[in-house]
PDB file of C-alpha atoms in Angstrom:
ATOM      1  CA  UNK A   1      34.026 -21.432 -64.442  1.00 92.00           C
ATOM      2  CA  UNK A   2      35.166 -23.646 -61.341  1.00 92.00           C
ATOM      3  CA  UNK A   3      31.656 -24.812 -61.005  1.00 94.00           C
ATOM      4  CA  UNK A   4      31.919 -25.481 -64.964  1.00 95.00           C
ATOM      5  CA  UNK A   5      35.277 -27.821 -65.095  1.00 95.00           C
ATOM      6  CA  UNK A   6      33.925 -29.851 -62.242  1.00 96.00           C
ATOM      7  CA  UNK A   7      30.904 -31.184 -63.698  1.00 94.00           C
ATOM      8  CA  UNK A   8      33.244 -32.234 -66.630  1.00 96.00           C
ATOM      9  CA  UNK A   9      36.458 -33.571 -65.216  1.00 96.00           C
ATOM     10  CA  UNK A  10      36.702 -35.925 -62.698  1.00 95.00           C
ATOM     11  CA  UNK A  11      38.566 -34.838 -59.313  1.00 96.00           C
ATOM     12  CA  UNK A  12      42.381 -35.727 -60.432  1.00 94.00           C
ATOM     13  CA  UNK A  13      41.735 -33.954 -63.648  1.00 96.00           C
ATOM     14  CA  UNK A  14      40.933 -30.953 -62.369  1.00 96.00           C
ATOM     15  CA  UNK A  15      43.623 -31.029 -59.888  1.00 96.00           C
ATOM     16  CA  UNK A  16      46.306 -31.081 -62.586  1.00 95.00           C
ATOM     17  CA  UNK A  17      44.298 -28.296 -64.324  1.00 95.00           C
ATOM     18  CA  UNK A  18      44.326 -26.017 -60.872  1.00 95.00           C
ATOM     19  CA  UNK A  19      47.413 -27.137 -59.392  1.00 95.00           C
ATOM     20  CA  UNK A  20      50.123 -24.898 -61.852  1.00 95.00           C
ATOM     21  CA  UNK A  21      47.681 -21.943 -60.538  1.00 93.00           C
ATOM     22  CA  UNK A  22      47.916 -23.000 -56.739  1.00 92.00           C
ATOM     23  CA  UNK A  23      51.583 -23.621 -56.916  1.00 91.00           C
ATOM     24  CA  UNK A  24      52.401 -19.973 -58.381  1.00 92.00           C
ATOM     25  CA  UNK A  25      50.459 -18.761 -55.745  1.00 89.00           C
ATOM     26  CA  UNK A  26      51.870 -20.894 -52.497  1.00 86.00           C
ATOM     27  CA  UNK A  27      55.376 -19.854 -54.015  1.00 85.00           C
ATOM     28  CA  UNK A  28      54.719 -16.111 -53.274  1.00 84.00           C
ATOM     29  CA  UNK A  29      53.770 -16.914 -49.559  1.00 83.00           C
ATOM     30  CA  UNK A  30      56.614 -16.506 -47.051  1.00 84.00           C
ATOM     31  CA  UNK A  31      57.552 -19.132 -45.010  1.00 82.00           C
ATOM     32  CA  UNK A  32      56.648 -19.545 -41.460  1.00 82.00           C
ATOM     33  CA  UNK A  33      58.483 -19.417 -38.565  1.00 85.00           C
ATOM     34  CA  UNK A  34      58.021 -22.831 -36.066  1.00 89.00           C
ATOM     35  CA  UNK A  35      58.229 -21.914 -32.416  1.00 91.00           C
ATOM     36  CA  UNK A  36      60.821 -23.607 -30.958  1.00 90.00           C
ATOM     37  CA  UNK A  37      58.517 -26.116 -29.716  1.00 92.00           C
ATOM     38  CA  UNK A  38      58.570 -27.820 -33.175  1.00 90.00           C
ATOM     39  CA  UNK A  39      62.104 -29.666 -32.821  1.00 79.00           C
ATOM     40  CA  UNK A  40      62.318 -30.922 -36.157  1.00 76.00           C
ATOM     41  CA  UNK A  41      63.717 -28.842 -38.716  1.00 74.00           C
ATOM     42  CA  UNK A  42      60.691 -28.604 -41.835  1.00 80.00           C
ATOM     43  CA  UNK A  43      61.877 -27.950 -44.690  1.00 85.00           C
ATOM     44  CA  UNK A  44      60.541 -24.539 -47.366  1.00 86.00           C
ATOM     45  CA  UNK A  45      59.211 -27.106 -50.105  1.00 88.00           C
ATOM     46  CA  UNK A  46      57.059 -28.626 -47.099  1.00 89.00           C
ATOM     47  CA  UNK A  47      55.568 -25.507 -46.566  1.00 89.00           C
ATOM     48  CA  UNK A  48      54.980 -24.680 -50.067  1.00 90.00           C
ATOM     49  CA  UNK A  49      53.015 -27.695 -50.862  1.00 90.00           C
ATOM     50  CA  UNK A  50      51.817 -27.669 -47.780  1.00 91.00           C
ATOM     51  CA  UNK A  51      50.428 -23.977 -49.230  1.00 91.00           C
ATOM     52  CA  UNK A  52      49.219 -25.198 -52.594  1.00 93.00           C
ATOM     53  CA  UNK A  53      47.385 -28.189 -50.984  1.00 93.00           C
ATOM     54  CA  UNK A  54      45.470 -25.620 -48.871  1.00 93.00           C
ATOM     55  CA  UNK A  55      45.048 -23.555 -51.565  1.00 94.00           C
ATOM     56  CA  UNK A  56      43.522 -26.214 -54.073  1.00 95.00           C
ATOM     57  CA  UNK A  57      41.224 -27.467 -51.320  1.00 95.00           C
ATOM     58  CA  UNK A  58      39.275 -23.847 -50.949  1.00 93.00           C
ATOM     59  CA  UNK A  59      38.290 -24.739 -54.643  1.00 95.00           C
ATOM     60  CA  UNK A  60      36.133 -27.561 -53.671  1.00 95.00           C
ATOM     61  CA  UNK A  61      34.451 -24.493 -51.496  1.00 93.00           C
ATOM     62  CA  UNK A  62      32.464 -23.408 -55.213  1.00 93.00           C
ATOM     63  CA  UNK A  63      30.679 -26.903 -55.270  1.00 95.00           C
ATOM     64  CA  UNK A  64      29.728 -28.368 -51.871  1.00 94.00           C
ATOM     65  CA  UNK A  65      26.374 -29.658 -53.389  1.00 93.00           C
ATOM     66  CA  UNK A  66      28.694 -31.799 -55.405  1.00 95.00           C
ATOM     67  CA  UNK A  67      30.758 -33.183 -52.600  1.00 95.00           C
ATOM     68  CA  UNK A  68      27.961 -36.001 -51.666  1.00 93.00           C
ATOM     69  CA  UNK A  69      28.646 -37.467 -55.690  1.00 95.00           C
ATOM     70  CA  UNK A  70      30.268 -40.592 -55.703  1.00 94.00           C
ATOM     71  CA  UNK A  71      33.479 -39.254 -57.127  1.00 95.00           C
ATOM     72  CA  UNK A  72      33.984 -36.786 -54.313  1.00 96.00           C
ATOM     73  CA  UNK A  73      33.499 -39.289 -51.627  1.00 93.00           C
ATOM     74  CA  UNK A  74      36.265 -41.281 -52.712  1.00 93.00           C
ATOM     75  CA  UNK A  75      38.563 -38.695 -51.775  1.00 95.00           C
ATOM     76  CA  UNK A  76      37.281 -38.057 -47.885  1.00 95.00           C
ATOM     77  CA  UNK A  77      38.001 -40.414 -45.217  1.00 95.00           C
ATOM     78  CA  UNK A  78      35.957 -40.140 -41.717  1.00 96.00           C
ATOM     79  CA  UNK A  79      36.681 -41.296 -38.464  1.00 96.00           C
ATOM     80  CA  UNK A  80      34.489 -40.939 -35.511  1.00 96.00           C
ATOM     81  CA  UNK A  81      31.249 -39.495 -37.114  1.00 95.00           C
ATOM     82  CA  UNK A  82      29.566 -41.507 -34.647  1.00 96.00           C
ATOM     83  CA  UNK A  83      30.370 -39.874 -31.505  1.00 96.00           C
ATOM     84  CA  UNK A  84      28.053 -36.581 -33.080  1.00 95.00           C
ATOM     85  CA  UNK A  85      25.411 -39.240 -33.553  1.00 93.00           C
ATOM     86  CA  UNK A  86      25.237 -41.246 -30.501  1.00 94.00           C
ATOM     87  CA  UNK A  87      25.343 -37.604 -29.108  1.00 92.00           C
ATOM     88  CA  UNK A  88      22.339 -36.723 -30.588  1.00 90.00           C
ATOM     89  CA  UNK A  89      20.420 -39.896 -30.329  1.00 90.00           C
ATOM     90  CA  UNK A  90      20.630 -39.078 -26.769  1.00 89.00           C
ATOM     91  CA  UNK A  91      18.994 -35.657 -27.516  1.00 88.00           C
ATOM     92  CA  UNK A  92      22.326 -33.897 -26.052  1.00 89.00           C
ATOM     93  CA  UNK A  93      23.720 -30.596 -27.714  1.00 92.00           C
ATOM     94  CA  UNK A  94      26.842 -31.059 -30.067  1.00 95.00           C
ATOM     95  CA  UNK A  95      29.359 -28.309 -30.391  1.00 96.00           C
ATOM     96  CA  UNK A  96      32.440 -29.264 -32.293  1.00 96.00           C
ATOM     97  CA  UNK A  97      36.219 -27.399 -31.480  1.00 97.00           C
ATOM     98  CA  UNK A  98      38.721 -27.319 -34.159  1.00 96.00           C
ATOM     99  CA  UNK A  99      41.902 -26.104 -34.110  1.00 96.00           C
ATOM    100  CA  UNK A 100      43.554 -23.735 -37.574  1.00 95.00           C
ATOM    101  CA  UNK A 101      45.545 -27.271 -38.690  1.00 96.00           C
ATOM    102  CA  UNK A 102      45.363 -28.970 -41.758  1.00 94.00           C
ATOM    103  CA  UNK A 103      42.419 -27.930 -44.040  1.00 95.00           C
ATOM    104  CA  UNK A 104      39.701 -26.812 -41.569  1.00 95.00           C
ATOM    105  CA  UNK A 105      38.052 -24.623 -43.810  1.00 93.00           C
ATOM    106  CA  UNK A 106      36.309 -27.891 -45.566  1.00 95.00           C
ATOM    107  CA  UNK A 107      34.943 -29.479 -42.159  1.00 96.00           C
ATOM    108  CA  UNK A 108      31.498 -28.005 -42.274  1.00 94.00           C
ATOM    109  CA  UNK A 109      31.351 -28.635 -45.862  1.00 94.00           C
ATOM    110  CA  UNK A 110      32.598 -32.476 -45.866  1.00 96.00           C
ATOM    111  CA  UNK A 111      30.077 -32.855 -42.773  1.00 96.00           C
ATOM    112  CA  UNK A 112      27.284 -31.240 -44.557  1.00 95.00           C
ATOM    113  CA  UNK A 113      27.667 -33.339 -47.140  1.00 95.00           C
ATOM    114  CA  UNK A 114      27.602 -36.574 -45.277  1.00 94.00           C
ATOM    115  CA  UNK A 115      24.019 -35.017 -43.597  1.00 93.00           C
ATOM    116  CA  UNK A 116      25.482 -33.650 -40.533  1.00 93.00           C
ATOM    117  CA  UNK A 117      24.201 -30.045 -40.386  1.00 91.00           C
ATOM    118  CA  UNK A 118      27.139 -27.795 -39.398  1.00 94.00           C
ATOM    119  CA  UNK A 119      26.870 -24.351 -38.801  1.00 94.00           C
ATOM    120  CA  UNK A 120      30.556 -22.318 -37.651  1.00 93.00           C
ATOM    121  CA  UNK A 121      30.342 -19.725 -35.333  1.00 90.00           C
ATOM    122  CA  UNK A 122      32.820 -16.555 -36.604  1.00 87.00           C
ATOM    123  CA  UNK A 123      33.727 -13.376 -35.080  1.00 82.00           C
ATOM    124  CA  UNK A 124      32.545 -10.213 -36.534  1.00 83.00           C
ATOM    125  CA  UNK A 125      28.728  -9.202 -37.863  1.00 85.00           C
ATOM    126  CA  UNK A 126      26.885 -10.380 -40.358  1.00 85.00           C
ATOM    127  CA  UNK A 127      26.922  -7.425 -42.588  1.00 86.00           C
ATOM    128  CA  UNK A 128      30.275  -8.310 -43.688  1.00 86.00           C
ATOM    129  CA  UNK A 129      29.493 -12.065 -44.897  1.00 87.00           C
ATOM    130  CA  UNK A 130      30.815 -11.433 -49.198  1.00 88.00           C
ATOM    131  CA  UNK A 131      28.289 -12.143 -52.005  1.00 87.00           C
ATOM    132  CA  UNK A 132      30.186 -14.681 -53.125  1.00 86.00           C
ATOM    133  CA  UNK A 133      30.184 -16.219 -49.590  1.00 86.00           C
ATOM    134  CA  UNK A 134      26.562 -15.826 -49.719  1.00 86.00           C
ATOM    135  CA  UNK A 135      26.075 -17.354 -53.101  1.00 85.00           C
ATOM    136  CA  UNK A 136      28.043 -20.945 -51.697  1.00 85.00           C
ATOM    137  CA  UNK A 137      25.739 -21.007 -48.376  1.00 86.00           C
ATOM    138  CA  UNK A 138      22.708 -21.274 -51.124  1.00 87.00           C
ATOM    139  CA  UNK A 139      24.582 -24.125 -52.740  1.00 87.00           C
ATOM    140  CA  UNK A 140      25.267 -25.792 -49.694  1.00 88.00           C
ATOM    141  CA  UNK A 141      23.619 -29.138 -48.142  1.00 90.00           C
ATOM    142  CA  UNK A 142      20.755 -27.533 -45.692  1.00 90.00           C
ATOM    143  CA  UNK A 143      20.462 -24.656 -47.386  1.00 87.00           C
ATOM    144  CA  UNK A 144      17.602 -23.438 -45.087  1.00 89.00           C
ATOM    145  CA  UNK A 145      20.173 -23.852 -42.118  1.00 90.00           C
ATOM    146  CA  UNK A 146      22.596 -21.384 -41.955  1.00 89.00           C
ATOM    147  CA  UNK A 147      26.127 -22.326 -42.286  1.00 91.00           C
ATOM    148  CA  UNK A 148      27.821 -19.242 -40.170  1.00 91.00           C
ATOM    149  CA  UNK A 149      26.134 -17.409 -37.533  1.00 89.00           C
ATOM    150  CA  UNK A 150      28.706 -14.013 -36.095  1.00 88.00           C
ATOM    151  CA  UNK A 151      29.365 -13.669 -32.565  1.00 81.00           C
ATOM    152  CA  UNK A 152      28.747  -9.998 -33.169  1.00 77.00           C
ATOM    153  CA  UNK A 153      24.451  -9.753 -33.940  1.00 80.00           C
ATOM    154  CA  UNK A 154      23.765 -13.364 -34.078  1.00 81.00           C
ATOM    155  CA  UNK A 155      24.198 -15.219 -30.607  1.00 78.00           C
ATOM    156  CA  UNK A 156      20.591 -15.052 -29.708  1.00 80.00           C
ATOM    157  CA  UNK A 157      19.882 -17.657 -32.328  1.00 84.00           C
ATOM    158  CA  UNK A 158      22.744 -19.841 -31.593  1.00 82.00           C
ATOM    159  CA  UNK A 159      20.686 -21.860 -28.341  1.00 81.00           C
ATOM    160  CA  UNK A 160      17.805 -22.406 -31.327  1.00 84.00           C
ATOM    161  CA  UNK A 161      19.943 -23.680 -33.682  1.00 83.00           C
ATOM    162  CA  UNK A 162      21.978 -25.945 -31.005  1.00 83.00           C
ATOM    163  CA  UNK A 163      18.195 -27.022 -29.810  1.00 81.00           C
ATOM    164  CA  UNK A 164      17.307 -28.001 -33.142  1.00 85.00           C
ATOM    165  CA  UNK A 165      19.936 -30.822 -33.430  1.00 83.00           C
ATOM    166  CA  UNK A 166      22.614 -28.961 -35.131  1.00 88.00           C
ATOM    167  CA  UNK A 167      26.145 -29.255 -34.579  1.00 94.00           C
ATOM    168  CA  UNK A 168      27.735 -25.477 -33.789  1.00 95.00           C
ATOM    169  CA  UNK A 169      31.656 -25.336 -35.330  1.00 96.00           C
ATOM    170  CA  UNK A 170      34.173 -23.153 -32.755  1.00 95.00           C
ATOM    171  CA  UNK A 171      37.615 -22.568 -32.986  1.00 94.00           C
ATOM    172  CA  UNK A 172      39.830 -23.616 -29.809  1.00 94.00           C
ATOM    173  CA  UNK A 173      42.930 -21.244 -30.652  1.00 92.00           C
ATOM    174  CA  UNK A 174      41.371 -17.828 -31.600  1.00 81.00           C
ATOM    175  CA  UNK A 175      43.248 -14.898 -30.288  1.00 77.00           C
ATOM    176  CA  UNK A 176      40.152 -13.355 -29.293  1.00 76.00           C
ATOM    177  CA  UNK A 177      37.963 -13.371 -25.930  1.00 78.00           C
ATOM    178  CA  UNK A 178      38.520 -14.942 -23.076  1.00 89.00           C
ATOM    179  CA  UNK A 179      41.511 -17.246 -22.632  1.00 93.00           C
ATOM    180  CA  UNK A 180      42.960 -19.794 -20.502  1.00 94.00           C
ATOM    181  CA  UNK A 181      46.764 -20.762 -20.934  1.00 95.00           C
ATOM    182  CA  UNK A 182      46.859 -24.614 -21.518  1.00 96.00           C
ATOM    183  CA  UNK A 183      50.618 -26.368 -20.003  1.00 95.00           C
ATOM    184  CA  UNK A 184      52.224 -28.145 -22.698  1.00 95.00           C
ATOM    185  CA  UNK A 185      55.480 -29.625 -21.182  1.00 93.00           C
ATOM    186  CA  UNK A 186      57.827 -27.714 -18.845  1.00 92.00           C
ATOM    187  CA  UNK A 187      58.888 -25.788 -21.398  1.00 94.00           C
ATOM    188  CA  UNK A 188      55.504 -24.711 -23.164  1.00 96.00           C
ATOM    189  CA  UNK A 189      52.165 -23.675 -23.003  1.00 96.00           C
ATOM    190  CA  UNK A 190      49.565 -22.899 -25.416  1.00 96.00           C
ATOM    191  CA  UNK A 191      46.789 -19.867 -25.208  1.00 96.00           C
ATOM    192  CA  UNK A 192      43.631 -21.358 -25.884  1.00 96.00           C
ATOM    193  CA  UNK A 193      40.106 -19.806 -26.227  1.00 94.00           C
ATOM    194  CA  UNK A 194      37.395 -20.534 -24.088  1.00 93.00           C
ATOM    195  CA  UNK A 195      34.750 -19.877 -25.395  1.00 91.00           C
ATOM    196  CA  UNK A 196      33.914 -23.557 -27.130  1.00 93.00           C
ATOM    197  CA  UNK A 197      34.293 -24.944 -23.030  1.00 93.00           C
ATOM    198  CA  UNK A 198      31.683 -22.350 -21.524  1.00 91.00           C
ATOM    199  CA  UNK A 199      29.490 -22.660 -24.317  1.00 89.00           C
ATOM    200  CA  UNK A 200      29.229 -26.435 -24.355  1.00 91.00           C
ATOM    201  CA  UNK A 201      29.628 -26.315 -20.246  1.00 90.00           C
ATOM    202  CA  UNK A 202      26.845 -23.601 -19.925  1.00 86.00           C
ATOM    203  CA  UNK A 203      24.353 -25.842 -22.835  1.00 86.00           C
ATOM    204  CA  UNK A 204      25.393 -29.235 -20.822  1.00 86.00           C
ATOM    205  CA  UNK A 205      26.352 -29.484 -24.462  1.00 92.00           C
ATOM    206  CA  UNK A 206      29.023 -32.532 -25.904  1.00 95.00           C
ATOM    207  CA  UNK A 207      32.226 -31.020 -26.601  1.00 96.00           C
ATOM    208  CA  UNK A 208      34.248 -32.763 -29.819  1.00 97.00           C
ATOM    209  CA  UNK A 209      37.367 -32.068 -30.860  1.00 97.00           C
ATOM    210  CA  UNK A 210      37.911 -32.593 -34.642  1.00 97.00           C
ATOM    211  CA  UNK A 211      40.496 -31.825 -37.399  1.00 96.00           C
ATOM    212  CA  UNK A 212      40.843 -32.587 -40.877  1.00 96.00           C
ATOM    213  CA  UNK A 213      44.801 -33.122 -42.418  1.00 93.00           C
ATOM    214  CA  UNK A 214      45.351 -33.217 -46.555  1.00 88.00           C
ATOM    215  CA  UNK A 215      47.177 -36.368 -47.568  1.00 87.00           C
ATOM    216  CA  UNK A 216      47.782 -34.814 -50.913  1.00 86.00           C
ATOM    217  CA  UNK A 217      46.478 -34.957 -54.782  1.00 90.00           C
ATOM    218  CA  UNK A 218      42.664 -33.995 -52.522  1.00 94.00           C
ATOM    219  CA  UNK A 219      42.570 -36.878 -50.446  1.00 95.00           C
ATOM    220  CA  UNK A 220      41.107 -35.901 -46.806  1.00 96.00           C
ATOM    221  CA  UNK A 221      40.927 -37.625 -43.614  1.00 95.00           C
ATOM    222  CA  UNK A 222      38.740 -36.023 -40.755  1.00 97.00           C
ATOM    223  CA  UNK A 223      39.207 -37.604 -37.425  1.00 97.00           C
ATOM    224  CA  UNK A 224      36.471 -36.612 -34.856  1.00 97.00           C
ATOM    225  CA  UNK A 225      37.680 -37.657 -31.406  1.00 96.00           C
ATOM    226  CA  UNK A 226      35.795 -38.673 -28.552  1.00 96.00           C
ATOM    227  CA  UNK A 227      33.621 -36.021 -26.210  1.00 96.00           C
ATOM    228  CA  UNK A 228      35.416 -34.201 -23.750  1.00 95.00           C
ATOM    229  CA  UNK A 229      34.308 -36.270 -20.145  1.00 93.00           C
ATOM    230  CA  UNK A 230      31.730 -34.670 -18.856  1.00 88.00           C
ATOM    231  CA  UNK A 231      33.041 -34.275 -15.342  1.00 88.00           C
ATOM    232  CA  UNK A 232      35.185 -31.614 -16.809  1.00 90.00           C
ATOM    233  CA  UNK A 233      32.538 -29.766 -18.207  1.00 88.00           C
ATOM    234  CA  UNK A 234      31.035 -29.015 -14.636  1.00 78.00           C
ATOM    235  CA  UNK A 235      32.483 -25.443 -13.892  1.00 69.00           C
ATOM    236  CA  UNK A 236      35.281 -22.983 -14.835  1.00 66.00           C
ATOM    237  CA  UNK A 237      37.678 -24.893 -12.704  1.00 65.00           C
ATOM    238  CA  UNK A 238      37.896 -27.455 -14.828  1.00 84.00           C
ATOM    239  CA  UNK A 239      38.737 -25.496 -18.121  1.00 92.00           C
ATOM    240  CA  UNK A 240      42.451 -26.599 -17.822  1.00 94.00           C
ATOM    241  CA  UNK A 241      41.787 -29.868 -17.920  1.00 94.00           C
ATOM    242  CA  UNK A 242      39.519 -29.383 -20.744  1.00 95.00           C
ATOM    243  CA  UNK A 243      42.101 -27.547 -22.490  1.00 95.00           C
ATOM    244  CA  UNK A 244      44.701 -30.719 -22.252  1.00 95.00           C
ATOM    245  CA  UNK A 245      42.080 -33.018 -23.467  1.00 96.00           C
ATOM    246  CA  UNK A 246      41.471 -30.700 -26.968  1.00 96.00           C
ATOM    247  CA  UNK A 247      45.145 -30.440 -27.260  1.00 95.00           C
ATOM    248  CA  UNK A 248      46.141 -34.113 -26.637  1.00 93.00           C
ATOM    249  CA  UNK A 249      43.810 -34.668 -29.151  1.00 92.00           C
ATOM    250  CA  UNK A 250      45.561 -32.737 -32.002  1.00 94.00           C
ATOM    251  CA  UNK A 251      49.877 -32.455 -30.736  1.00 95.00           C
ATOM    252  CA  UNK A 252      51.010 -35.609 -32.341  1.00 94.00           C
ATOM    253  CA  UNK A 253      49.018 -34.570 -35.594  1.00 93.00           C
ATOM    254  CA  UNK A 254      50.727 -30.905 -35.808  1.00 93.00           C
ATOM    255  CA  UNK A 255      54.276 -32.258 -34.291  1.00 93.00           C
ATOM    256  CA  UNK A 256      54.145 -34.932 -37.422  1.00 91.00           C
ATOM    257  CA  UNK A 257      52.578 -32.218 -40.301  1.00 92.00           C
ATOM    258  CA  UNK A 258      54.016 -28.780 -39.068  1.00 93.00           C
ATOM    259  CA  UNK A 259      53.545 -27.470 -42.332  1.00 92.00           C
ATOM    260  CA  UNK A 260      50.116 -27.926 -41.897  1.00 93.00           C
ATOM    261  CA  UNK A 261      50.142 -25.326 -38.753  1.00 93.00           C
ATOM    262  CA  UNK A 262      48.817 -21.694 -39.701  1.00 91.00           C
ATOM    263  CA  UNK A 263      50.560 -18.542 -38.538  1.00 89.00           C
ATOM    264  CA  UNK A 264      47.082 -17.980 -36.415  1.00 88.00           C
ATOM    265  CA  UNK A 265      48.157 -21.704 -34.636  1.00 94.00           C
ATOM    266  CA  UNK A 266      51.633 -21.148 -33.984  1.00 93.00           C
ATOM    267  CA  UNK A 267      51.052 -17.767 -32.516  1.00 93.00           C
ATOM    268  CA  UNK A 268      49.406 -19.700 -29.631  1.00 94.00           C
ATOM    269  CA  UNK A 269      52.586 -21.470 -28.585  1.00 95.00           C
ATOM    270  CA  UNK A 270      54.065 -19.519 -25.565  1.00 93.00           C
ATOM    271  CA  UNK A 271      57.365 -20.435 -23.825  1.00 94.00           C
ATOM    272  CA  UNK A 272      57.099 -20.890 -20.007  1.00 91.00           C
ATOM    273  CA  UNK A 273      60.387 -19.084 -19.907  1.00 83.00           C
ATOM    274  CA  UNK A 274      61.919 -16.019 -21.403  1.00 71.00           C
ATOM    275  CA  UNK A 275      63.679 -16.439 -24.376  1.00 58.00           C
ATOM    276  CA  UNK A 276      66.149 -13.808 -25.145  1.00 54.00           C
TER     277      UNK A 276
END
């Protein structure tokens, strides 16, 4: 149904058709409690609108093959993709790192539409992937290249897909696996997963931060930051410096749009001193 509507309607018209349903679903979501790190108050209306926009953005996952068309390209602004292409031209492997912030789910879909084959590394096992998601995989550009790999049973394929020039996408705020505590200021720290850092360091890959924000009404902006300096990826002792670098790229956006932070991300903020 969604794919049929997309063929018949402009993005703005499709947005208007789906907005009432997304608004109703978003209103049912509980309001997130922000850590005290976010000092500026955020209204319930802002949270509900952000949730509505997130739900609407998931609709685009049903037609990844259409995102490269002119009517959708005008809804995406992209900055920094040259960081990926420059690394690939030099023959270097690329690991993209993201946080559960903004419209993170659309990052791989849009990059593939731009001609960059991206593979997301997820937890769990491949058998857990639903039938609907497998159908979407076949619609994505580069259907011969997997859209995801699962850490539970597909890690052996990891180096092969990286060496073939594909880009691996990993989360920095996973709650599983090895963690480091990255200081933010005198009062707050951030719990960060080290998987992407260790992978980039071990396999001599560029580690590049990225995030996608929602400007409203299906207007998105993807920011791809400069790679982490190579001197930070030489040994485990520099992991804190890598973590600080990654946070420096994203924290200003988190402060500006706390309503676009997921609960997954907010749980990573830790006070340095007891609050109770």
